[in-house]
Amino acid sequence: MHDSSEWTDIRRGDPVDVPAVMSLLDGAVRWLTARGLAGQWGSSPLSGNPRLTTLITEIATAGGLHLAVREERVVGALGMGSAPDYVSPPPEAELYIVLLVTDRDHAGRGLGGRLLTHARRLARSTGVGLIRVDCYAGGRQALVHYYETQGFTPTETFTVPQPGTDWPGQVLAQHLG
């Protein structure tokens, strides 16, 4: 594994960065679909989803979008905002991660971990001691396991009704010392 800190910067994103984030999401969909894992985000490009594009634009406008950038290229995105309605309210002030995606061409180089470390720094700088995130809990629960390796603990499960099936999710939390 290569430490991404040697070659990436993290900067705040803004609405002009939304197409780059949508491109990362489309790449993740292609990667997941090629591995038979379309249950997470489906098999259609997410850039064609106006609701998601609007959500990411709102996150960027509110100052919650942070990007991992190598030279001029966006290779990862972290979005922070309000917990969705299907998640229980937090027991204390929190930083809620609503988006974490990295360029699959750079998989295994620590980008996701670096973005999560950035989120921890942001939380601490504002006096927030809780970070939560939710993720897809279907398939082999690979995302749940990933977040566990990053220091998160599973707290609650949920399902989101989808046409033809339910989308299984897991909320994870990390208390900052």
mmCIF file of C-alpha atoms in Angstrom:
data_model
loop_
_atom_site.group_PDB
_atom_site.id
_atom_site.type_symbol
_atom_site.label_atom_id
_atom_site.label_comp_id
_atom_site.label_asym_id
_atom_site.label_seq_id
_atom_site.Cartn_x
_atom_site.Cartn_y
_atom_site.Cartn_z
ATOM 1 C CA MET A 1 0.000 0.000 0.000
ATOM 2 C CA HIS A 2 1.263 3.465 -0.868
ATOM 3 C CA ASP A 3 0.665 6.407 1.473
ATOM 4 C CA SER A 4 -1.441 8.940 -0.411
ATOM 5 C CA SER A 5 -0.163 11.762 1.793
ATOM 6 C CA GLU A 6 2.951 11.851 -0.373
ATOM 7 C CA TRP A 7 1.059 12.949 -3.447
ATOM 8 C CA THR A 8 -2.305 14.474 -2.610
ATOM 9 C CA ASP A 9 -3.611 17.654 -1.106
ATOM 10 C CA ILE A 10 -7.011 18.118 0.476
ATOM 11 C CA ARG A 11 -8.904 21.277 -0.296
ATOM 12 C CA ARG A 12 -12.414 22.566 0.203
ATOM 13 C CA GLY A 13 -14.667 21.925 -2.760
ATOM 14 C CA ASP A 14 -17.251 24.243 -4.212
ATOM 15 C CA PRO A 15 -20.088 23.925 -6.734
ATOM 16 C CA VAL A 16 -17.730 24.056 -9.742
ATOM 17 C CA ASP A 17 -16.245 20.763 -8.453
ATOM 18 C CA VAL A 18 -19.549 18.865 -8.620
ATOM 19 C CA PRO A 19 -18.880 17.400 -12.113
ATOM 20 C CA ALA A 20 -15.569 15.966 -10.864
ATOM 21 C CA VAL A 21 -17.334 14.380 -7.881
ATOM 22 C CA MET A 22 -20.036 12.959 -10.139
ATOM 23 C CA SER A 23 -17.292 11.496 -12.337
ATOM 24 C CA LEU A 24 -15.789 9.760 -9.270
ATOM 25 C CA LEU A 25 -19.217 8.335 -8.442
ATOM 26 C CA ASP A 26 -19.708 7.129 -12.027
ATOM 27 C CA GLY A 27 -16.303 5.429 -11.870
ATOM 28 C CA ALA A 28 -17.266 3.723 -8.617
ATOM 29 C CA VAL A 29 -20.521 2.483 -10.182
ATOM 30 C CA ARG A 30 -18.611 1.041 -13.151
ATOM 31 C CA TRP A 31 -16.122 -0.623 -10.798
ATOM 32 C CA LEU A 32 -18.846 -2.101 -8.570
ATOM 33 C CA THR A 33 -20.945 -3.271 -11.524
ATOM 34 C CA ALA A 34 -17.950 -4.979 -13.150
ATOM 35 C CA ARG A 35 -17.569 -6.993 -9.939
ATOM 36 C CA GLY A 36 -21.238 -7.958 -9.711
ATOM 37 C CA LEU A 37 -21.867 -5.526 -6.854
ATOM 38 C CA ALA A 38 -24.509 -3.261 -8.395
ATOM 39 C CA GLY A 39 -26.652 -3.511 -5.257
ATOM 40 C CA GLN A 40 -24.837 -0.605 -3.652
ATOM 41 C CA TRP A 41 -25.508 2.176 -6.184
ATOM 42 C CA GLY A 42 -27.105 0.392 -9.127
ATOM 43 C CA SER A 43 -25.546 0.055 -12.554
ATOM 44 C CA SER A 44 -26.512 3.376 -14.159
ATOM 45 C CA PRO A 45 -24.207 6.402 -14.024
ATOM 46 C CA LEU A 46 -25.048 8.553 -11.006
ATOM 47 C CA SER A 47 -24.249 11.710 -12.964
ATOM 48 C CA GLY A 48 -27.667 11.232 -14.567
ATOM 49 C CA ASN A 49 -29.386 11.538 -11.165
ATOM 50 C CA PRO A 50 -30.503 15.177 -10.743
ATOM 51 C CA ARG A 51 -31.414 14.654 -7.064
ATOM 52 C CA LEU A 52 -27.896 13.454 -6.245
ATOM 53 C CA THR A 53 -26.286 16.225 -8.280
ATOM 54 C CA THR A 54 -28.404 18.769 -6.383
ATOM 55 C CA LEU A 55 -27.473 17.188 -3.034
ATOM 56 C CA ILE A 56 -23.735 17.355 -3.777
ATOM 57 C CA THR A 57 -24.121 20.948 -4.999
ATOM 58 C CA GLU A 58 -25.870 21.822 -1.716
ATOM 59 C CA ILE A 59 -23.093 20.140 0.310
ATOM 60 C CA ALA A 60 -20.480 22.113 -1.642
ATOM 61 C CA THR A 61 -22.384 25.383 -1.248
ATOM 62 C CA ALA A 62 -22.654 24.823 2.517
ATOM 63 C CA GLY A 63 -18.883 24.244 2.788
ATOM 64 C CA GLY A 64 -19.124 20.512 3.517
ATOM 65 C CA LEU A 65 -17.304 19.211 0.433
ATOM 66 C CA HIS A 66 -13.592 18.416 0.715
ATOM 67 C CA LEU A 67 -11.532 16.981 -2.119
ATOM 68 C CA ALA A 68 -8.365 14.936 -2.365
ATOM 69 C CA VAL A 69 -6.456 16.390 -5.297
ATOM 70 C CA ARG A 70 -3.357 15.157 -7.070
ATOM 71 C CA GLU A 71 -1.911 18.008 -9.079
ATOM 72 C CA GLU A 72 -5.133 19.375 -10.635
ATOM 73 C CA ARG A 73 -7.078 16.100 -10.666
ATOM 74 C CA VAL A 74 -9.781 15.311 -8.099
ATOM 75 C CA VAL A 75 -9.112 11.756 -6.861
ATOM 76 C CA GLY A 76 -11.364 11.630 -3.796
ATOM 77 C CA ALA A 77 -14.318 13.388 -2.211
ATOM 78 C CA LEU A 78 -15.614 13.729 1.336
ATOM 79 C CA GLY A 79 -19.026 15.261 1.938
ATOM 80 C CA MET A 80 -20.330 16.279 5.340
ATOM 81 C CA GLY A 81 -23.836 17.366 6.193
ATOM 82 C CA SER A 82 -26.948 16.425 8.104
ATOM 83 C CA ALA A 83 -27.798 12.840 8.928
ATOM 84 C CA PRO A 84 -30.545 11.480 6.675
ATOM 85 C CA ASP A 85 -34.067 11.019 8.030
ATOM 86 C CA TYR A 86 -33.708 7.230 8.210
ATOM 87 C CA VAL A 87 -30.922 7.538 10.835
ATOM 88 C CA SER A 88 -31.639 8.100 14.526
ATOM 89 C CA PRO A 89 -30.792 11.558 15.862
ATOM 90 C CA PRO A 90 -27.315 11.830 17.367
ATOM 91 C CA PRO A 91 -26.836 11.676 21.132
ATOM 92 C CA GLU A 92 -24.517 14.710 20.926
ATOM 93 C CA ALA A 93 -23.148 17.187 18.404
ATOM 94 C CA GLU A 94 -21.719 15.329 15.452
ATOM 95 C CA LEU A 95 -20.002 15.545 12.124
ATOM 96 C CA TYR A 96 -21.965 13.339 9.702
ATOM 97 C CA ILE A 97 -20.246 11.955 6.619
ATOM 98 C CA VAL A 98 -22.722 11.774 3.758
ATOM 99 C CA LEU A 99 -20.219 10.974 1.007
ATOM 100 C CA LEU A 100 -16.866 9.263 0.740
ATOM 101 C CA VAL A 101 -15.668 8.189 -2.689
ATOM 102 C CA THR A 102 -12.255 7.738 -4.241
ATOM 103 C CA ASP A 103 -10.939 7.240 -7.739
ATOM 104 C CA ARG A 104 -10.773 3.474 -8.286
ATOM 105 C CA ASP A 105 -7.540 3.954 -10.281
ATOM 106 C CA HIS A 106 -5.929 4.888 -6.957
ATOM 107 C CA ALA A 107 -7.518 2.146 -4.829
ATOM 108 C CA GLY A 108 -5.395 0.838 -1.984
ATOM 109 C CA ARG A 109 -3.347 4.022 -1.618
ATOM 110 C CA GLY A 110 -4.968 5.319 1.551
ATOM 111 C CA LEU A 111 -7.114 8.060 0.026
ATOM 112 C CA GLY A 112 -10.257 7.139 1.958
ATOM 113 C CA GLY A 113 -8.315 6.944 5.202
ATOM 114 C CA ARG A 114 -6.695 10.296 4.536
ATOM 115 C CA LEU A 115 -10.095 11.896 3.917
ATOM 116 C CA LEU A 116 -11.438 10.344 7.132
ATOM 117 C CA THR A 117 -8.432 11.715 9.036
ATOM 118 C CA HIS A 118 -9.279 15.118 7.583
ATOM 119 C CA ALA A 119 -12.863 14.732 8.843
ATOM 120 C CA ARG A 120 -11.544 13.911 12.330
ATOM 121 C CA ARG A 121 -9.391 17.055 12.280
ATOM 122 C CA LEU A 122 -12.360 19.161 11.209
ATOM 123 C CA ALA A 123 -14.538 17.693 13.955
ATOM 124 C CA ARG A 124 -11.917 18.300 16.644
ATOM 125 C CA SER A 125 -11.312 21.860 15.453
ATOM 126 C CA THR A 126 -14.980 22.662 16.053
ATOM 127 C CA GLY A 127 -15.195 20.837 19.376
ATOM 128 C CA VAL A 128 -17.255 17.954 17.990
ATOM 129 C CA GLY A 129 -16.480 14.570 19.537
ATOM 130 C CA LEU A 130 -18.645 12.271 17.392
ATOM 131 C CA ILE A 131 -18.395 11.296 13.735
ATOM 132 C CA ARG A 132 -21.034 9.125 12.130
ATOM 133 C CA VAL A 133 -21.411 7.656 8.676
ATOM 134 C CA ASP A 134 -23.798 5.239 7.027
ATOM 135 C CA CYS A 135 -23.048 2.820 4.257
ATOM 136 C CA TYR A 136 -24.320 -0.072 2.206
ATOM 137 C CA ALA A 137 -24.523 -3.219 4.330
ATOM 138 C CA GLY A 138 -25.400 -5.693 1.601
ATOM 139 C CA GLY A 139 -23.235 -8.153 -0.215
ATOM 140 C CA ARG A 140 -20.230 -9.103 1.825
ATOM 141 C CA GLN A 141 -20.502 -5.993 4.022
ATOM 142 C CA ALA A 142 -17.183 -4.800 2.640
ATOM 143 C CA LEU A 143 -17.939 -1.148 3.406
ATOM 144 C CA VAL A 144 -18.962 -1.922 6.974
ATOM 145 C CA HIS A 145 -15.681 -3.774 7.451
ATOM 146 C CA TYR A 146 -13.741 -0.921 5.846
ATOM 147 C CA TYR A 147 -15.163 1.619 8.289
ATOM 148 C CA GLU A 148 -14.447 -0.732 11.183
ATOM 149 C CA THR A 149 -10.782 -0.812 10.116
ATOM 150 C CA GLN A 150 -10.909 2.988 10.224
ATOM 151 C CA GLY A 151 -11.984 2.969 13.889
ATOM 152 C CA PHE A 152 -15.764 3.146 13.495
ATOM 153 C CA THR A 153 -18.183 0.949 15.436
ATOM 154 C CA PRO A 154 -21.504 -0.280 13.970
ATOM 155 C CA THR A 155 -24.458 1.208 15.849
ATOM 156 C CA GLU A 156 -27.743 0.663 14.022
ATOM 157 C CA THR A 157 -29.016 -0.958 10.861
ATOM 158 C CA PHE A 158 -31.734 0.373 8.582
ATOM 159 C CA THR A 159 -33.344 -0.308 5.231
ATOM 160 C CA VAL A 160 -34.357 2.140 2.551
ATOM 161 C CA PRO A 161 -37.188 0.938 0.308
ATOM 162 C CA GLN A 162 -36.155 0.769 -3.330
ATOM 163 C CA PRO A 163 -38.128 -0.366 -6.370
ATOM 164 C CA GLY A 164 -38.089 -4.164 -6.280
ATOM 165 C CA THR A 165 -35.967 -4.495 -3.135
ATOM 166 C CA ASP A 166 -34.833 -2.835 0.070
ATOM 167 C CA TRP A 167 -31.394 -1.217 0.398
ATOM 168 C CA PRO A 168 -29.686 -2.487 3.586
ATOM 169 C CA GLY A 169 -27.649 0.075 5.478
ATOM 170 C CA GLN A 170 -25.445 0.336 8.534
ATOM 171 C CA VAL A 171 -24.725 3.395 10.659
ATOM 172 C CA LEU A 172 -21.269 3.527 12.228
ATOM 173 C CA ALA A 173 -19.906 5.917 14.842
ATOM 174 C CA GLN A 174 -16.528 7.003 16.055
ATOM 175 C CA HIS A 175 -15.992 8.917 19.300
ATOM 176 C CA LEU A 176 -12.973 11.169 19.206
ATOM 177 C CA GLY A 177 -10.801 11.219 22.319
#
